Amino acid sequence: MAGSEFDLISQYFSRLGGSRDDVLLGVGDDCALLQVPEGMQLAVSIDTLNEGVHFFPGSDPESLGHKVLAVNLSDLAAIGAEPAWATLALTLPAIDDDWLRAFSKGFGRLAEIHKVRLVGGDTTRGKLAATVQVHGFVTPGQALRRDGAEAGQLIGITGSLGDAGLALRLLQRGEETDSAGMRELRLRLDRPTPQLAVGRALSGIAGAAIDISDGLLADLGHICARSGVGADIKLDLLPLSPQVADFVRSTGDWRLPVAAGDDYVLCVTVAPDRQGLAESRARQAGSPISWIGEIKAQPGVHCWLPDGSRLTQACVGYDHFG
Ligand code: ADP
Ligand code: MG
């Protein structure tokens, strides 16, 4: 994309997000030059959204700009980091000013909320895809890693599960999504909220954490695999929106809340003697914790139905190569 590639970058991407003193050189040079605060560690994560895989062709560009940054910030939230910088690699089929204006608006608004500065990127021609890398800071020893779960710790989640999955299901079936209830579900799918405040509030307190992008069972499974433990989940303790609760009641199908992705709430494990502290910190951060189960020494993640029997529905999370 020679020629107007540079106009495009300067028009839409040279001033996105909050301005920061630690950006010594931002968009426009061969590299960005960034100052990590004295004594802090750098947390780095990258995620891609591909057309036809992560979003439908023709999706609203403003939502896409929001979501590609949000899913990355969710990873910083899950490790308890304070976000600082982002880079953006964008592949576009053509230059479409309306699309670029909307995309950069969605990206920029979320970046400003979290004082994140876009400091560089790459722009190429091809099938629509957006990759964002985010950078944040953690205090040494305070990061919320996946490998810190231990038997006896309580499992908590910081928001309702299955809303994005239900929205996707309704969209795929071409069902009506105009009611107020459905609009809420669509927001969970299209404009996820990265739970940065609660991630930071629990850093140094929780044993382990992960953000739920691929479904509770898959992501809690990652904590268990990295920590060499298992987990028991009590399904009647899962926080569900009225819409998802209705769906489960009427179909008997638990796969939405336990296996659908794109929720971006945090799943944390907390030692029982820190339960009260974790609860009050999370509440102060605006994302109350629901306690849904317990870490076990025996490997395997099991879900228990309200009647005391074990859930046997095939529940696997999303796997791109599965
Ligand atoms: P180079 O050829 O040296 O890699 P580019 O032409 O790719 O440089 O980019 C020029 C400048 O614009 C660089 O500072 C780069 O980081 C920035 N940039 C390119 N694309 C984007 C984008 N989509 N968002 C933000 N910055 C971008
Ligand atoms: Mg480049």
mmCIF file of C-alpha atoms and ligand atoms in Angstrom:
data_model
loop_
_atom_site.group_PDB
_atom_site.id
_atom_site.type_symbol
_atom_site.label_atom_id
_atom_site.label_comp_id
_atom_site.label_asym_id
_atom_site.label_seq_id
_atom_site.Cartn_x
_atom_site.Cartn_y
_atom_site.Cartn_z
ATOM 1 C CA MET A 1 0.000 0.000 0.000
ATOM 2 C CA ALA A 2 2.453 2.643 -1.158
ATOM 3 C CA GLY A 3 1.378 6.258 -1.572
ATOM 4 C CA SER A 4 -1.702 6.769 0.532
ATOM 5 C CA GLU A 5 -0.527 4.282 3.171
ATOM 6 C CA PHE A 6 1.316 7.138 4.896
ATOM 7 C CA ASP A 7 -1.629 9.548 4.674
ATOM 8 C CA LEU A 8 -3.808 6.852 6.152
ATOM 9 C CA ILE A 9 -1.457 6.286 9.078
ATOM 10 C CA SER A 10 -1.098 9.979 9.847
ATOM 11 C CA GLN A 11 -4.812 10.616 9.478
ATOM 12 C CA TYR A 12 -6.178 7.757 11.555
ATOM 13 C CA PHE A 13 -3.425 6.274 13.688
ATOM 14 C CA SER A 14 -0.831 8.885 14.628
ATOM 15 C CA ARG A 15 -2.610 10.286 17.698
ATOM 16 C CA LEU A 16 -4.780 7.504 19.102
ATOM 17 C CA GLY A 17 -5.278 7.003 22.819
ATOM 18 C CA GLY A 18 -4.079 8.927 25.844
ATOM 19 C CA SER A 19 -0.889 10.969 25.571
ATOM 20 C CA ARG A 20 1.862 9.661 27.857
ATOM 21 C CA ASP A 21 5.190 11.012 29.109
ATOM 22 C CA ASP A 22 6.734 7.551 28.829
ATOM 23 C CA VAL A 23 6.374 7.581 25.017
ATOM 24 C CA LEU A 24 9.679 9.151 23.949
ATOM 25 C CA LEU A 25 8.976 8.447 20.254
ATOM 26 C CA GLY A 26 5.639 7.216 18.933
ATOM 27 C CA VAL A 27 4.074 6.613 15.502
ATOM 28 C CA GLY A 28 6.180 7.798 12.564
ATOM 29 C CA ASP A 29 9.707 6.517 13.095
ATOM 30 C CA ASP A 30 11.285 3.100 12.518
ATOM 31 C CA CYS A 31 10.580 2.071 16.101
ATOM 32 C CA ALA A 32 8.786 3.492 19.101
ATOM 33 C CA LEU A 33 10.967 4.421 22.073
ATOM 34 C CA LEU A 34 9.292 3.707 25.390
ATOM 35 C CA GLN A 35 10.327 4.190 29.006
ATOM 36 C CA VAL A 36 9.400 1.399 31.435
ATOM 37 C CA PRO A 37 9.041 2.850 34.953
ATOM 38 C CA GLU A 38 11.938 2.157 37.320
ATOM 39 C CA GLY A 39 11.586 -1.179 39.105
ATOM 40 C CA MET A 40 8.577 -2.417 37.092
ATOM 41 C CA GLN A 41 8.314 -5.453 34.836
ATOM 42 C CA LEU A 42 6.945 -5.248 31.289
ATOM 43 C CA ALA A 43 3.884 -7.442 30.493
ATOM 44 C CA VAL A 44 3.356 -8.085 26.757
ATOM 45 C CA SER A 45 0.522 -9.824 24.912
ATOM 46 C CA ILE A 46 -0.738 -10.072 21.312
ATOM 47 C CA ASP A 47 -4.029 -11.159 19.744
ATOM 48 C CA THR A 48 -5.465 -11.207 16.220
ATOM 49 C CA LEU A 49 -9.039 -10.904 14.963
ATOM 50 C CA ASN A 50 -9.542 -12.443 11.506
ATOM 51 C CA GLU A 51 -12.549 -11.801 9.287
ATOM 52 C CA GLY A 52 -14.616 -14.942 8.925
ATOM 53 C CA VAL A 53 -13.038 -16.503 12.023
ATOM 54 C CA HIS A 54 -13.470 -13.969 14.836
ATOM 55 C CA PHE A 55 -16.025 -11.666 13.232
ATOM 56 C CA PHE A 56 -18.544 -11.798 10.402
ATOM 57 C CA PRO A 57 -17.726 -10.140 7.061
ATOM 58 C CA GLY A 58 -19.297 -6.663 7.094
ATOM 59 C CA SER A 59 -19.085 -6.309 10.901
ATOM 60 C CA ASP A 60 -19.401 -2.845 12.389
ATOM 61 C CA PRO A 61 -15.870 -1.332 12.198
ATOM 62 C CA GLU A 62 -16.266 0.768 15.353
ATOM 63 C CA SER A 63 -17.042 -2.368 17.367
ATOM 64 C CA LEU A 64 -14.127 -4.142 15.739
ATOM 65 C CA GLY A 65 -11.715 -1.362 16.703
ATOM 66 C CA HIS A 66 -13.002 -1.585 20.262
ATOM 67 C CA LYS A 67 -12.889 -5.362 20.418
ATOM 68 C CA VAL A 68 -9.395 -5.916 19.046
ATOM 69 C CA LEU A 69 -8.007 -3.640 21.753
ATOM 70 C CA ALA A 70 -10.390 -4.979 24.429
ATOM 71 C CA VAL A 71 -9.365 -8.623 23.999
ATOM 72 C CA ASN A 72 -5.738 -7.613 24.376
ATOM 73 C CA LEU A 73 -6.376 -5.421 27.423
ATOM 74 C CA SER A 74 -8.228 -8.400 28.896
ATOM 75 C CA ASP A 75 -4.955 -10.334 28.857
ATOM 76 C CA LEU A 76 -3.247 -7.504 30.724
ATOM 77 C CA ALA A 77 -6.167 -7.540 33.188
ATOM 78 C CA ALA A 78 -5.739 -11.271 33.704
ATOM 79 C CA ILE A 79 -2.102 -10.896 34.720
ATOM 80 C CA GLY A 80 -2.841 -7.866 36.904
ATOM 81 C CA ALA A 81 -0.952 -5.351 34.760
ATOM 82 C CA GLU A 82 -1.458 -1.622 34.329
ATOM 83 C CA PRO A 83 -1.819 -0.961 30.578
ATOM 84 C CA ALA A 84 0.419 1.567 28.820
ATOM 85 C CA TRP A 85 1.047 1.084 25.095
ATOM 86 C CA ALA A 86 -0.329 -0.708 22.061
ATOM 87 C CA THR A 87 0.809 -1.460 18.526
ATOM 88 C CA LEU A 88 -1.572 -2.303 15.681
ATOM 89 C CA ALA A 89 -0.977 -4.410 12.559
ATOM 90 C CA LEU A 90 -3.865 -3.900 10.183
ATOM 91 C CA THR A 91 -4.489 -5.794 6.950
ATOM 92 C CA LEU A 92 -7.099 -4.126 4.747
ATOM 93 C CA PRO A 93 -8.598 -5.198 1.408
ATOM 94 C CA ALA A 94 -8.763 -1.519 0.317
ATOM 95 C CA ILE A 95 -8.638 1.980 1.773
ATOM 96 C CA ASP A 96 -12.146 2.862 2.908
ATOM 97 C CA ASP A 97 -12.232 6.144 4.806
ATOM 98 C CA ASP A 98 -15.600 5.547 6.463
ATOM 99 C CA TRP A 99 -14.393 2.178 7.698
ATOM 100 C CA LEU A 100 -11.062 3.576 8.956
ATOM 101 C CA ARG A 101 -12.728 6.492 10.714
ATOM 102 C CA ALA A 102 -15.099 4.180 12.569
ATOM 103 C CA PHE A 103 -12.429 1.592 13.390
ATOM 104 C CA SER A 104 -10.019 4.187 14.760
ATOM 105 C CA LYS A 105 -12.872 5.788 16.741
ATOM 106 C CA GLY A 106 -13.737 2.506 18.480
ATOM 107 C CA PHE A 107 -10.089 1.758 19.158
ATOM 108 C CA GLY A 108 -9.273 5.300 20.264
ATOM 109 C CA ARG A 109 -12.153 5.655 22.683
ATOM 110 C CA LEU A 110 -11.264 2.490 24.594
ATOM 111 C CA ALA A 111 -7.567 3.423 24.491
ATOM 112 C CA GLU A 112 -8.354 6.810 26.049
ATOM 113 C CA ILE A 113 -10.459 5.280 28.808
ATOM 114 C CA HIS A 114 -7.482 3.168 29.876
ATOM 115 C CA LYS A 115 -4.788 5.788 29.088
ATOM 116 C CA VAL A 116 -3.244 3.509 26.479
ATOM 117 C CA ARG A 117 -1.236 5.128 23.653
ATOM 118 C CA LEU A 118 -0.996 3.627 20.172
ATOM 119 C CA VAL A 119 2.755 3.863 19.516
ATOM 120 C CA GLY A 120 3.202 2.091 16.175
ATOM 121 C CA GLY A 121 2.043 -0.583 13.818
ATOM 122 C CA ASP A 122 2.031 -1.895 10.303
ATOM 123 C CA THR A 123 -0.483 -1.509 7.479
ATOM 124 C CA THR A 124 -0.749 -3.977 4.594
ATOM 125 C CA ARG A 125 -3.221 -5.020 1.901
ATOM 126 C CA GLY A 126 -5.014 -8.367 2.112
ATOM 127 C CA LYS A 127 -7.995 -10.048 3.685
ATOM 128 C CA LEU A 128 -9.264 -7.976 6.622
ATOM 129 C CA ALA A 129 -7.441 -8.763 9.874
ATOM 130 C CA ALA A 130 -6.354 -6.756 12.881
ATOM 131 C CA THR A 131 -3.582 -7.680 15.297
ATOM 132 C CA VAL A 132 -2.880 -5.696 18.453
ATOM 133 C CA GLN A 133 0.007 -6.034 20.839
ATOM 134 C CA VAL A 134 -0.336 -4.444 24.251
ATOM 135 C CA HIS A 135 2.268 -3.558 26.834
ATOM 136 C CA GLY A 136 1.741 -2.911 30.515
ATOM 137 C CA PHE A 137 3.521 -2.843 33.842
ATOM 138 C CA VAL A 138 3.491 -5.175 36.817
ATOM 139 C CA THR A 139 5.217 -4.889 40.160
ATOM 140 C CA PRO A 140 7.780 -7.712 40.464
ATOM 141 C CA GLY A 141 6.249 -10.709 42.237
ATOM 142 C CA GLN A 142 2.657 -9.442 41.943
ATOM 143 C CA ALA A 143 1.654 -10.827 38.526
ATOM 144 C CA LEU A 144 -1.416 -13.108 38.450
ATOM 145 C CA ARG A 145 -0.003 -16.163 36.701
ATOM 146 C CA ARG A 146 -1.788 -19.306 35.546
ATOM 147 C CA ASP A 147 0.492 -21.577 37.551
ATOM 148 C CA GLY A 148 -0.384 -20.384 41.051
ATOM 149 C CA ALA A 149 -3.486 -22.491 41.805
ATOM 150 C CA GLU A 150 -3.337 -24.886 44.766
ATOM 151 C CA ALA A 151 -5.746 -27.482 46.153
ATOM 152 C CA GLY A 152 -8.227 -25.882 48.572
ATOM 153 C CA GLN A 153 -8.266 -22.481 46.872
ATOM 154 C CA LEU A 154 -11.687 -21.127 45.967
ATOM 155 C CA ILE A 155 -12.561 -20.423 42.343
ATOM 156 C CA GLY A 156 -14.132 -17.044 41.624
ATOM 157 C CA ILE A 157 -15.348 -15.285 38.510
ATOM 158 C CA THR A 158 -15.899 -11.572 38.090
ATOM 159 C CA GLY A 159 -18.989 -11.439 35.865
ATOM 160 C CA SER A 160 -21.697 -13.422 34.124
ATOM 161 C CA LEU A 161 -20.928 -16.209 31.652
ATOM 162 C CA GLY A 162 -22.526 -17.150 28.338
ATOM 163 C CA ASP A 163 -23.909 -13.762 27.271
ATOM 164 C CA ALA A 164 -21.587 -13.332 24.284
ATOM 165 C CA GLY A 165 -22.152 -16.980 23.375
ATOM 166 C CA LEU A 166 -25.926 -16.537 23.422
ATOM 167 C CA ALA A 167 -25.673 -13.400 21.257
ATOM 168 C CA LEU A 168 -23.542 -15.301 18.748
ATOM 169 C CA ARG A 169 -25.952 -18.210 18.706
ATOM 170 C CA LEU A 170 -28.915 -15.917 18.045
ATOM 171 C CA LEU A 171 -27.009 -14.094 15.294
ATOM 172 C CA GLN A 172 -26.028 -17.346 13.613
ATOM 173 C CA ARG A 173 -29.658 -18.414 13.638
ATOM 174 C CA GLY A 174 -30.784 -15.085 12.232
ATOM 175 C CA GLU A 175 -33.000 -14.505 15.264
ATOM 176 C CA GLU A 176 -34.428 -11.155 16.340
ATOM 177 C CA THR A 177 -31.864 -9.132 18.310
ATOM 178 C CA ASP A 178 -33.781 -5.865 18.645
ATOM 179 C CA SER A 179 -35.179 -6.130 22.172
ATOM 180 C CA ALA A 180 -33.404 -4.402 25.071
ATOM 181 C CA GLY A 181 -32.331 -7.775 26.477
ATOM 182 C CA MET A 182 -30.792 -8.799 23.191
ATOM 183 C CA ARG A 183 -29.000 -5.458 22.822
ATOM 184 C CA GLU A 184 -27.273 -6.136 26.146
ATOM 185 C CA LEU A 185 -26.118 -9.523 24.899
ATOM 186 C CA ARG A 186 -24.833 -7.961 21.677
ATOM 187 C CA LEU A 187 -22.769 -5.493 23.692
ATOM 188 C CA ARG A 188 -21.134 -8.376 25.545
ATOM 189 C CA LEU A 189 -20.191 -9.904 22.176
ATOM 190 C CA ASP A 190 -19.264 -6.742 20.245
ATOM 191 C CA ARG A 191 -17.895 -4.400 22.914
ATOM 192 C CA PRO A 192 -16.404 -6.525 25.694
ATOM 193 C CA THR A 193 -15.183 -4.681 28.778
ATOM 194 C CA PRO A 194 -11.617 -5.573 29.796
ATOM 195 C CA GLN A 195 -11.635 -6.015 33.586
ATOM 196 C CA LEU A 196 -8.448 -4.119 34.289
ATOM 197 C CA ALA A 197 -9.454 -2.607 37.624
ATOM 198 C CA VAL A 198 -10.348 -5.911 39.248
ATOM 199 C CA GLY A 199 -7.259 -7.624 37.810
ATOM 200 C CA ARG A 200 -5.054 -5.040 39.460
ATOM 201 C CA ALA A 201 -7.096 -5.097 42.663
ATOM 202 C CA LEU A 202 -6.480 -8.845 42.974
ATOM 203 C CA SER A 203 -2.806 -8.850 42.016
ATOM 204 C CA GLY A 204 -0.743 -10.107 44.907
ATOM 205 C CA ILE A 205 -3.934 -11.597 46.449
ATOM 206 C CA ALA A 206 -5.220 -14.278 44.039
ATOM 207 C CA GLY A 207 -3.214 -17.465 43.542
ATOM 208 C CA ALA A 208 -3.874 -17.726 39.813
ATOM 209 C CA ALA A 209 -5.951 -15.928 37.202
ATOM 210 C CA ILE A 210 -6.990 -16.110 33.563
ATOM 211 C CA ASP A 211 -9.436 -14.205 31.393
ATOM 212 C CA ILE A 212 -12.270 -16.271 29.952
ATOM 213 C CA SER A 213 -11.936 -15.992 26.196
ATOM 214 C CA ASP A 214 -12.426 -19.627 25.150
ATOM 215 C CA GLY A 215 -15.022 -20.721 27.733
ATOM 216 C CA LEU A 216 -14.843 -21.385 31.476
ATOM 217 C CA LEU A 217 -13.904 -25.057 31.201
ATOM 218 C CA ALA A 218 -11.159 -24.486 28.643
ATOM 219 C CA ASP A 219 -9.665 -21.513 30.449
ATOM 220 C CA LEU A 220 -9.953 -22.917 33.969
ATOM 221 C CA GLY A 221 -8.451 -26.045 32.387
ATOM 222 C CA HIS A 222 -5.399 -23.948 31.428
ATOM 223 C CA ILE A 223 -4.980 -22.817 35.050
ATOM 224 C CA CYS A 224 -5.275 -26.435 36.215
ATOM 225 C CA ALA A 225 -2.827 -27.762 33.617
ATOM 226 C CA ARG A 226 -0.223 -25.095 34.444
ATOM 227 C CA SER A 227 -0.703 -25.582 38.185
ATOM 228 C CA GLY A 228 -0.901 -29.416 38.202
ATOM 229 C CA VAL A 229 -4.320 -29.456 39.906
ATOM 230 C CA GLY A 230 -8.018 -30.073 39.126
ATOM 231 C CA ALA A 231 -11.270 -28.249 39.842
ATOM 232 C CA ASP A 232 -14.866 -28.819 40.911
ATOM 233 C CA ILE A 233 -17.499 -26.360 39.700
ATOM 234 C CA LYS A 234 -21.006 -26.092 41.162
ATOM 235 C CA LEU A 235 -23.195 -25.034 38.260
ATOM 236 C CA ASP A 236 -25.930 -23.526 40.441
ATOM 237 C CA LEU A 237 -23.358 -20.979 41.675
ATOM 238 C CA LEU A 238 -22.553 -19.610 38.201
ATOM 239 C CA PRO A 239 -23.659 -15.979 37.812
ATOM 240 C CA LEU A 240 -25.959 -15.903 34.779
ATOM 241 C CA SER A 241 -27.854 -13.086 33.117
ATOM 242 C CA PRO A 242 -31.641 -13.588 33.036
ATOM 243 C CA GLN A 243 -31.379 -14.412 29.309
ATOM 244 C CA VAL A 244 -28.773 -17.150 29.776
ATOM 245 C CA ALA A 245 -30.536 -18.494 32.887
ATOM 246 C CA ASP A 246 -33.752 -18.770 30.810
ATOM 247 C CA PHE A 247 -31.874 -20.528 28.035
ATOM 248 C CA VAL A 248 -30.387 -23.092 30.425
ATOM 249 C CA ARG A 249 -33.744 -23.630 32.158
ATOM 250 C CA SER A 250 -35.630 -24.157 28.918
ATOM 251 C CA THR A 251 -33.056 -26.299 27.089
ATOM 252 C CA GLY A 252 -31.208 -28.052 29.916
ATOM 253 C CA ASP A 253 -28.072 -27.182 27.935
ATOM 254 C CA TRP A 254 -25.182 -25.901 30.078
ATOM 255 C CA ARG A 255 -22.737 -25.514 27.207
ATOM 256 C CA LEU A 256 -23.314 -21.758 26.805
ATOM 257 C CA PRO A 257 -22.209 -20.735 30.295
ATOM 258 C CA VAL A 258 -19.409 -23.293 30.632
ATOM 259 C CA ALA A 259 -18.000 -23.608 27.125
ATOM 260 C CA ALA A 260 -18.900 -20.562 25.011
ATOM 261 C CA GLY A 261 -16.123 -18.005 24.564
ATOM 262 C CA ASP A 262 -15.777 -14.232 24.331
ATOM 263 C CA ASP A 263 -16.955 -13.423 27.878
ATOM 264 C CA TYR A 264 -13.719 -11.706 29.029
ATOM 265 C CA VAL A 265 -14.511 -11.893 32.728
ATOM 266 C CA LEU A 266 -11.692 -13.070 34.983
ATOM 267 C CA CYS A 267 -11.460 -16.467 36.634
ATOM 268 C CA VAL A 268 -9.322 -16.374 39.782
ATOM 269 C CA THR A 269 -8.290 -18.798 42.503
ATOM 270 C CA VAL A 270 -8.042 -17.500 46.061
ATOM 271 C CA ALA A 271 -6.859 -19.116 49.305
ATOM 272 C CA PRO A 272 -9.770 -19.373 51.812
ATOM 273 C CA ASP A 273 -8.055 -17.040 54.305
ATOM 274 C CA ARG A 274 -8.004 -14.318 51.624
ATOM 275 C CA GLN A 275 -11.584 -14.772 50.456
ATOM 276 C CA GLY A 276 -12.955 -11.749 52.343
ATOM 277 C CA LEU A 277 -10.092 -9.511 51.225
ATOM 278 C CA ALA A 278 -10.466 -10.583 47.579
ATOM 279 C CA GLU A 279 -14.216 -10.031 47.788
ATOM 280 C CA SER A 280 -13.964 -6.502 49.144
ATOM 281 C CA ARG A 281 -11.167 -5.505 46.734
ATOM 282 C CA ALA A 282 -13.169 -6.805 43.768
ATOM 283 C CA ARG A 283 -16.304 -5.005 44.918
ATOM 284 C CA GLN A 284 -14.348 -1.736 45.262
ATOM 285 C CA ALA A 285 -13.034 -2.281 41.722
ATOM 286 C CA GLY A 286 -16.627 -2.563 40.473
ATOM 287 C CA SER A 287 -16.609 -6.282 39.591
ATOM 288 C CA PRO A 288 -17.993 -8.406 42.443
ATOM 289 C CA ILE A 289 -16.695 -11.982 42.639
ATOM 290 C CA SER A 290 -19.003 -15.012 42.517
ATOM 291 C CA TRP A 291 -17.505 -18.120 44.139
ATOM 292 C CA ILE A 292 -18.251 -21.095 41.912
ATOM 293 C CA GLY A 293 -16.119 -23.977 43.132
ATOM 294 C CA GLU A 294 -12.829 -25.232 44.494
ATOM 295 C CA ILE A 295 -9.397 -26.307 43.287
ATOM 296 C CA LYS A 296 -8.703 -30.016 43.894
ATOM 297 C CA ALA A 297 -5.441 -31.955 44.047
ATOM 298 C CA GLN A 298 -6.800 -34.556 41.600
ATOM 299 C CA PRO A 299 -6.449 -33.420 37.929
ATOM 300 C CA GLY A 300 -9.626 -32.909 35.858
ATOM 301 C CA VAL A 301 -12.247 -30.162 35.777
ATOM 302 C CA HIS A 302 -15.707 -31.404 36.770
ATOM 303 C CA CYS A 303 -19.054 -29.615 36.830
ATOM 304 C CA TRP A 304 -21.797 -30.600 39.279
ATOM 305 C CA LEU A 305 -25.486 -30.089 38.546
ATOM 306 C CA PRO A 306 -27.872 -28.717 41.199
ATOM 307 C CA ASP A 307 -29.165 -32.290 41.849
ATOM 308 C CA GLY A 308 -25.660 -33.467 42.781
ATOM 309 C CA SER A 309 -24.959 -35.391 39.577
ATOM 310 C CA ARG A 310 -21.995 -34.700 37.331
ATOM 311 C CA LEU A 311 -22.441 -32.808 34.031
ATOM 312 C CA THR A 312 -21.636 -35.141 31.166
ATOM 313 C CA GLN A 313 -22.512 -32.905 28.195
ATOM 314 C CA ALA A 314 -19.540 -32.635 25.852
ATOM 315 C CA CYS A 315 -18.181 -29.227 26.753
ATOM 316 C CA VAL A 316 -15.068 -28.152 24.960
ATOM 317 C CA GLY A 317 -13.986 -24.584 24.434
ATOM 318 C CA TYR A 318 -13.011 -23.048 21.131
ATOM 319 C CA ASP A 319 -9.800 -24.427 19.569
ATOM 320 C CA HIS A 320 -8.678 -23.000 16.207
ATOM 321 C CA PHE A 321 -7.023 -26.266 15.211
ATOM 322 C CA GLY A 322 -9.344 -28.611 17.130
HETATM 323 P P1 ADP B 1 8.541 0.611 8.242
HETATM 324 O O1 ADP B 1 8.513 0.449 6.768
HETATM 325 O O2 ADP B 1 9.784 1.266 8.784
HETATM 326 O O3 ADP B 1 8.142 -0.629 8.960
HETATM 327 P P2 ADP B 1 5.904 1.634 8.122
HETATM 328 O O4 ADP B 1 5.796 2.295 6.801
HETATM 329 O O5 ADP B 1 5.367 0.257 8.261
HETATM 330 O O6 ADP B 1 7.421 1.716 8.570
HETATM 331 O O7 ADP B 1 5.227 2.557 9.208
HETATM 332 C C1 ADP B 1 5.554 3.914 9.331
HETATM 333 C C2 ADP B 1 5.234 4.354 10.750
HETATM 334 O O8 ADP B 1 3.838 4.251 10.961
HETATM 335 C C3 ADP B 1 5.897 3.505 11.820
HETATM 336 O O9 ADP B 1 6.191 4.343 12.915
HETATM 337 C C4 ADP B 1 4.831 2.522 12.199
HETATM 338 O O10 ADP B 1 4.981 2.090 13.540
HETATM 339 C C5 ADP B 1 3.572 3.359 12.008
HETATM 340 N N1 ADP B 1 2.381 2.566 11.617
HETATM 341 C C6 ADP B 1 2.182 1.870 10.479
HETATM 342 N N2 ADP B 1 0.949 1.325 10.449
HETATM 343 C C7 ADP B 1 0.354 1.680 11.609
HETATM 344 C C8 ADP B 1 -0.921 1.411 12.183
HETATM 345 N N3 ADP B 1 -1.853 0.689 11.570
HETATM 346 N N4 ADP B 1 -1.177 1.939 13.401
HETATM 347 C C9 ADP B 1 -0.236 2.678 14.040
HETATM 348 N N5 ADP B 1 0.950 2.966 13.555
HETATM 349 C C10 ADP B 1 1.259 2.474 12.340
HETATM 350 MG MG MG B 2 6.214 -1.635 8.744
#
